[in-house]
Coordinates of C-alpha atoms in Angstrom, one line a residue:
M95 CA 20.9 -56.5 119.7
I96 CA 23.4 -54.9 117.4
A97 CA 26.4 -53.3 119.1
R98 CA 26.4 -49.6 118.3
P99 CA 29.8 -48.3 117.1
Q100 CA 31.6 -45.7 119.2
F101 CA 32.3 -42.6 117.2
F102 CA 35.6 -40.7 117.3
W103 CA 37.9 -39.0 114.9
L104 CA 40.4 -41.0 112.9
S105 CA 43.7 -39.4 112.0
C106 CA 43.3 -40.6 108.4
C107 CA 40.1 -38.5 108.1
A108 CA 41.0 -35.5 110.3
S109 CA 40.5 -33.1 107.4
I110 CA 36.8 -33.8 107.3
T111 CA 34.9 -31.0 108.9
A112 CA 31.3 -32.4 108.6
E113 CA 30.1 -35.3 110.7
F114 CA 28.1 -38.3 109.7
S115 CA 26.2 -40.9 111.7
F116 CA 25.1 -44.5 111.3
G117 CA 21.4 -44.7 110.4
R118 CA 20.6 -41.3 111.9
D119 CA 19.6 -38.3 109.8
V120 CA 21.1 -35.4 111.6
T121 CA 19.3 -32.7 109.6
S122 CA 15.6 -31.8 109.8
T123 CA 15.3 -31.2 106.1
P124 CA 14.5 -34.3 103.9
G125 CA 16.8 -34.7 100.9
V126 CA 19.7 -32.7 102.4
L127 CA 23.1 -34.3 102.4
V128 CA 23.4 -36.0 105.7
G129 CA 26.4 -35.3 107.9
A130 CA 28.6 -37.8 109.8
S131 CA 30.9 -38.6 112.6
I132 CA 33.7 -41.0 111.7
P133 CA 32.9 -44.7 112.2
S134 CA 34.8 -46.8 114.7
V135 CA 38.5 -47.4 114.2
S136 CA 37.7 -51.0 113.3
D137 CA 36.1 -49.8 110.1
S138 CA 38.4 -47.0 108.9
A139 CA 37.8 -48.3 105.3
L140 CA 34.1 -47.4 105.5
A141 CA 35.0 -44.0 106.9
E142 CA 37.4 -43.4 104.0
V143 CA 34.8 -44.4 101.4
V144 CA 32.2 -42.1 102.9
A145 CA 34.7 -39.2 103.1
E146 CA 35.7 -39.8 99.5
I147 CA 32.1 -39.7 98.2
K148 CA 31.3 -36.6 100.4
S149 CA 34.3 -34.9 98.9
L150 CA 32.5 -35.0 95.5
D151 CA 29.7 -32.9 96.8
G152 CA 29.4 -29.5 95.1
K153 CA 26.7 -26.8 94.8
G154 CA 23.6 -26.7 92.7
R155 CA 23.7 -29.1 89.8
N156 CA 27.0 -30.5 91.1
S157 CA 25.7 -31.5 94.5
L158 CA 25.5 -35.2 95.4
K159 CA 21.8 -34.9 95.7
S160 CA 21.4 -33.4 92.1
R161 CA 23.9 -35.8 90.6
F162 CA 22.3 -38.9 92.1
A163 CA 18.9 -37.6 91.1
R164 CA 19.9 -37.3 87.5
V165 CA 21.4 -40.9 87.6
F166 CA 18.1 -42.3 88.8
R167 CA 15.9 -40.4 86.4
D168 CA 18.1 -41.2 83.4
S169 CA 18.4 -44.9 84.4
I170 CA 14.7 -45.4 84.8
D171 CA 13.9 -43.5 81.5
E172 CA 16.4 -45.7 79.6
I173 CA 14.7 -48.8 80.9
L174 CA 11.2 -47.5 80.1
D175 CA 12.5 -46.6 76.6
G176 CA 9.4 -44.6 75.9
R177 CA 10.4 -43.5 72.4
R178 CA 10.2 -47.1 71.3
T179 CA 7.7 -48.6 73.7
R180 CA 5.4 -45.6 74.7
R181 CA 5.7 -46.9 78.2
Y182 CA 5.7 -44.5 81.1
R183 CA 4.6 -46.7 84.0
F184 CA 7.4 -48.7 85.6
S185 CA 4.8 -51.4 86.4
K186 CA 4.8 -52.2 82.6
V187 CA 8.5 -53.1 82.6
S188 CA 9.3 -56.8 82.4
P189 CA 11.1 -58.6 85.3
P190 CA 14.3 -59.0 83.2
E191 CA 14.3 -55.3 82.5
K192 CA 13.7 -54.4 86.1
S193 CA 16.7 -56.6 87.0
Y194 CA 18.9 -54.7 84.5
L195 CA 17.9 -51.4 86.1
G196 CA 20.4 -52.2 88.9
T197 CA 23.2 -52.7 86.4
K198 CA 22.2 -49.5 84.6
V199 CA 22.3 -47.5 87.8
E200 CA 25.7 -49.0 88.7
I201 CA 27.1 -47.9 85.3
L202 CA 25.7 -44.4 85.4
V203 CA 26.9 -43.8 88.9
R204 CA 30.4 -44.9 87.9
D205 CA 30.3 -42.5 84.9
E206 CA 28.8 -39.6 86.9
F207 CA 31.3 -39.8 89.7
G208 CA 34.4 -41.2 87.9
F209 CA 34.7 -44.2 90.1
S210 CA 37.2 -46.8 89.0
E211 CA 36.1 -50.4 88.5
G212 CA 37.0 -52.7 91.3
V213 CA 38.8 -56.0 90.9
D214 CA 36.2 -58.1 92.6
L215 CA 33.4 -55.6 93.2
D216 CA 31.8 -52.8 91.2
Y217 CA 33.8 -49.8 92.3
L218 CA 37.1 -48.8 93.8
I219 CA 36.6 -45.8 96.1
A220 CA 39.4 -44.4 98.2
G221 CA 41.3 -47.6 97.5
H222 CA 38.6 -49.8 98.8
E223 CA 36.4 -52.3 96.9
V224 CA 32.7 -51.2 97.0
D225 CA 29.7 -53.1 95.6
A226 CA 26.7 -51.2 94.1
K227 CA 23.2 -52.3 95.4
F228 CA 20.0 -50.8 94.0
S229 CA 16.5 -51.5 94.9
S230 CA 13.2 -49.7 94.3
T231 CA 12.0 -50.8 97.7
G232 CA 15.1 -50.8 99.9
A233 CA 15.3 -54.6 100.0
W234 CA 18.9 -54.9 98.9
M235 CA 20.0 -58.4 98.0
I236 CA 23.4 -59.4 99.4
A237 CA 25.0 -62.4 97.8
P238 CA 27.3 -64.7 99.8
K239 CA 30.4 -63.2 98.1
N240 CA 29.3 -59.7 99.3
I241 CA 28.9 -60.5 102.9
G242 CA 31.3 -58.4 104.9
E243 CA 31.9 -56.0 102.0
I244 CA 31.3 -52.3 101.8
C245 CA 28.1 -51.6 99.8
L246 CA 26.8 -48.4 98.2
V247 CA 23.1 -48.9 98.8
M248 CA 20.6 -46.9 96.6
R249 CA 16.9 -46.9 96.4
A250 CA 14.5 -44.9 94.1
S251 CA 10.7 -45.2 93.8
E252 CA 8.8 -44.1 90.8
E253 CA 5.6 -43.9 92.9
T254 CA 7.0 -41.2 95.2
A255 CA 9.9 -39.9 93.0
K256 CA 12.1 -40.1 96.1
F257 CA 15.5 -41.6 96.5
S258 CA 18.1 -42.4 99.2
V259 CA 21.8 -43.3 99.0
G260 CA 24.0 -44.7 101.8
V261 CA 27.0 -46.8 102.6
V262 CA 27.1 -49.8 104.8
R263 CA 29.3 -52.8 105.5
A264 CA 27.1 -55.9 105.0
T265 CA 28.2 -57.9 108.0
P266 CA 26.2 -61.1 108.8
D267 CA 24.6 -59.6 111.9
L268 CA 22.8 -57.0 109.7
L269 CA 21.3 -59.6 107.4
R270 CA 18.2 -61.8 107.5
P271 CA 18.7 -65.6 107.0
A272 CA 18.7 -66.7 103.4
K273 CA 15.4 -67.9 102.1
N274 CA 16.2 -68.6 98.4
R275 CA 18.3 -71.0 96.5
D276 CA 21.0 -68.5 95.6
S277 CA 21.5 -67.8 99.4
K278 CA 21.1 -64.0 98.9
R279 CA 20.2 -62.2 102.1
V280 CA 18.4 -58.9 102.8
I281 CA 19.5 -56.2 105.3
H282 CA 16.9 -56.3 108.1
A283 CA 15.2 -53.3 109.7
E284 CA 17.7 -53.1 112.6
G285 CA 20.6 -53.5 110.2
Q286 CA 19.4 -50.6 108.1
K287 CA 20.0 -48.4 111.1
E288 CA 23.7 -49.0 110.5
I289 CA 23.6 -47.4 107.1
V290 CA 25.5 -44.1 106.7
W291 CA 23.0 -42.1 104.8
L292 CA 24.6 -39.6 102.3
V293 CA 21.2 -38.5 100.9
K294 CA 17.9 -39.4 102.5
E295 CA 14.4 -39.2 101.0
A296 CA 15.4 -36.6 98.4
Q297 CA 13.2 -35.8 95.4
Y298 CA 14.2 -36.6 91.9
A299 CA 12.5 -35.4 88.7
E300 CA 9.0 -37.0 88.6
N301 CA 7.9 -39.1 85.6
Q302 CA 5.8 -36.4 84.0
L303 CA 3.4 -38.7 82.2
M304 CA 2.6 -40.4 85.4
E305 CA 1.9 -37.0 87.0
L306 CA -0.4 -36.0 84.0
D307 CA -2.1 -39.4 84.3
R308 CA -2.9 -38.7 88.0
R309 CA -4.2 -35.2 87.0
D310 CA -6.4 -36.5 84.2
S311 CA -6.2 -40.2 83.2
K312 CA -8.9 -39.9 80.6
A313 CA -7.0 -37.1 78.8
V314 CA -3.8 -39.1 78.8
A315 CA -5.6 -42.2 77.5
S316 CA -7.2 -40.1 74.7
V317 CA -3.7 -38.9 73.7
F318 CA -2.3 -42.4 73.4
A319 CA -5.4 -43.7 71.7
L320 CA -4.5 -41.7 68.5
G321 CA -2.7 -43.5 65.7
S322 CA 0.0 -41.1 64.6
G323 CA 2.8 -39.4 66.5
Q324 CA 1.8 -36.0 65.2
A325 CA -1.8 -36.4 66.3
R326 CA -0.7 -37.5 69.8
I327 CA 1.6 -34.5 70.2
N328 CA -1.2 -32.1 69.0
E329 CA -3.6 -33.6 71.5
L330 CA -1.0 -33.5 74.3
F331 CA -0.5 -29.7 74.0
R332 CA -4.2 -29.1 73.4
L333 CA -5.4 -31.0 76.4
F334 CA -2.7 -29.9 78.9
P335 CA -2.4 -26.1 78.4
L336 CA 0.2 -24.1 80.3
T337 CA 2.1 -27.3 81.2
V338 CA 5.8 -27.4 80.5
M339 CA 6.4 -30.6 78.5
N340 CA 9.9 -32.2 78.9
G341 CA 11.8 -34.0 76.2
T342 CA 11.1 -37.5 77.6
T343 CA 7.4 -36.8 77.6
V344 CA 7.5 -35.6 74.0
Q345 CA 9.6 -38.6 72.9
T346 CA 7.3 -41.1 74.6
V347 CA 4.1 -39.5 73.1
A348 CA 5.6 -39.0 69.6
S349 CA 7.3 -42.4 69.6
Q350 CA 9.6 -41.2 66.8
L351 CA 13.2 -40.3 66.2
D352 CA 12.7 -36.6 65.5
S353 CA 10.1 -36.0 68.2
S354 CA 11.0 -32.2 68.3
K355 CA 9.9 -32.0 64.6
R356 CA 6.4 -33.1 65.8
V357 CA 6.3 -30.2 68.2
R358 CA 7.3 -27.7 65.4
E359 CA 4.5 -29.0 63.2
A360 CA 2.1 -28.9 66.1
R361 CA 2.6 -25.1 66.2
D362 CA 0.9 -24.9 62.7
D363 CA -1.7 -27.5 63.5
L364 CA -2.9 -25.8 66.7
R365 CA -2.9 -22.2 65.5
D366 CA -6.6 -22.4 64.5
K367 CA -7.3 -23.8 68.0
G368 CA -5.8 -20.7 69.6
V369 CA -2.7 -22.4 71.0
V370 CA 0.8 -21.2 70.6
I371 CA 3.7 -23.5 71.5
L372 CA 6.7 -21.7 73.0
G373 CA 10.2 -23.2 73.3
A374 CA 13.6 -22.2 74.6
D375 CA 14.6 -20.0 71.6
E376 CA 15.1 -16.4 72.4
H377 CA 11.9 -15.0 70.6
Y378 CA 9.8 -17.6 72.5
Q379 CA 11.4 -16.7 75.8
L380 CA 10.6 -13.0 75.1
V381 CA 6.9 -13.9 74.5
A382 CA 6.8 -16.0 77.7
A383 CA 8.3 -13.1 79.7
A384 CA 5.7 -10.7 78.1
L385 CA 2.9 -13.0 79.3
G386 CA 4.4 -13.4 82.8
L387 CA 5.4 -17.0 82.3
R388 CA 8.6 -18.5 83.7
P389 CA 11.7 -19.0 81.4
I390 CA 11.5 -22.1 79.3
A391 CA 14.4 -24.6 79.8
K392 CA 16.2 -26.0 76.8
G393 CA 14.5 -29.2 75.5
T394 CA 11.1 -28.2 76.9
W395 CA 7.9 -26.6 75.4
I396 CA 4.7 -25.1 76.7
G397 CA 1.4 -24.7 74.9
V398 CA -0.3 -21.4 75.7
P399 CA -4.0 -20.8 74.9
L400 CA -4.5 -17.3 73.6
A401 CA -7.3 -14.7 73.9
A402 CA -7.7 -11.2 72.7
K403 CA -6.2 -8.7 75.1
T404 CA -8.4 -6.8 77.5
P405 CA -7.2 -3.9 79.7
G406 CA -4.9 -4.7 82.6
R407 CA -3.7 -8.1 81.3
L408 CA -0.2 -9.0 80.3
A409 CA 0.1 -9.4 76.5
F410 CA 2.3 -9.6 73.5
E411 CA 1.8 -8.1 70.0
V412 CA 2.2 -9.5 66.5
D413 CA 1.2 -7.5 63.4
G414 CA -0.8 -5.0 65.5
I415 CA -2.9 -7.7 67.3
H416 CA -2.4 -8.1 71.1
Y417 CA -2.7 -11.5 72.7
C418 CA -3.0 -12.6 76.3
V419 CA -3.3 -15.9 78.0
A420 CA -6.8 -17.3 77.7
G421 CA -8.5 -18.3 80.9
P422 CA -10.7 -21.4 81.4
G423 CA -13.7 -21.2 79.1
E424 CA -12.6 -17.9 77.6
A425 CA -13.0 -17.5 73.8
R426 CA -9.7 -18.2 72.0
V427 CA -8.3 -16.4 69.0
K428 CA -6.1 -17.8 66.2
A429 CA -2.5 -18.0 67.3
P430 CA 0.0 -15.9 65.4
V431 CA 3.2 -17.0 63.7
I432 CA 6.1 -15.8 65.9
L433 CA 9.2 -15.3 63.8
K434 CA 12.8 -15.3 65.0
G435 CA 13.8 -11.8 65.9
W436 CA 10.5 -10.9 67.4
R437 CA 10.8 -8.2 70.1
P438 CA 8.2 -6.9 72.5
S439 CA 6.5 -3.6 71.7
S440 CA 4.8 -1.2 74.1
V441 CA 1.5 -2.6 75.2
S442 CA -1.0 -0.4 76.9

């Protein structure tokens, strides 16, 4: 049985207003920053590390949740390297690359939060050495030299697109016996209850091609079966209408340096098929608004199938012709060229 720490305030952390707890999510909402009460006086260093990290929590894009979410998405995308490999499934990554993912996460976390490098361990946080531990499953490997040290434990799963981040001191009583030649040990289930969770089961940006594959695996396969990057991009926007495509998806499908050029050329190629591709430029944003679509984020695009306007439907006008979003099975019309400076006109 693991002795549970007694919680009380430490004078060194008296300025902290939120509480945190070992291994206990005190909020009912998944993915919300977990609060804490200060650990026992015997581990004031752990309390100071947690307090320092929590002090970096902001709002919106600057929240711990959002910042860690970006780190995990960027790290995994760099390992997948879709532009060069066309990979989008993490299962296709080789064991050496999977091993390097932990190093990549460690580096991006340091850069994102401005942590200094430690002398013996990965980070120096609040004056204390902290080691970074990443696992896609939560089976963090603790080397003999790290036993007794403070660890920032992180896990992220491409299957669920969820992640958790916590802090724990890897004391021997929290670890399973070593079963391999390098004597690394894993935090057992009871030991994981001692982790101070900063973010628990939060969502990060899903791998879009995996989501599209689940939606229609045959369509995705037909996209990647084509020989040229241009043909693949054309097919992507044709087969997945009204789907906002992000930059990583476009790069992976195009598999070229100037993947955005392939999108620009797809606009011409798909006009006869009744598809207009909208981006983040102002004139495209205005068209999207006229059609009742959401604003388009920078670095993303959406293919919109077009039909001739009928009464009561949102539409936009180019050269006297009114266009609306085509429904499933509805006859499409040739898409117009939308020039910079386009402005909506009155549509009855």
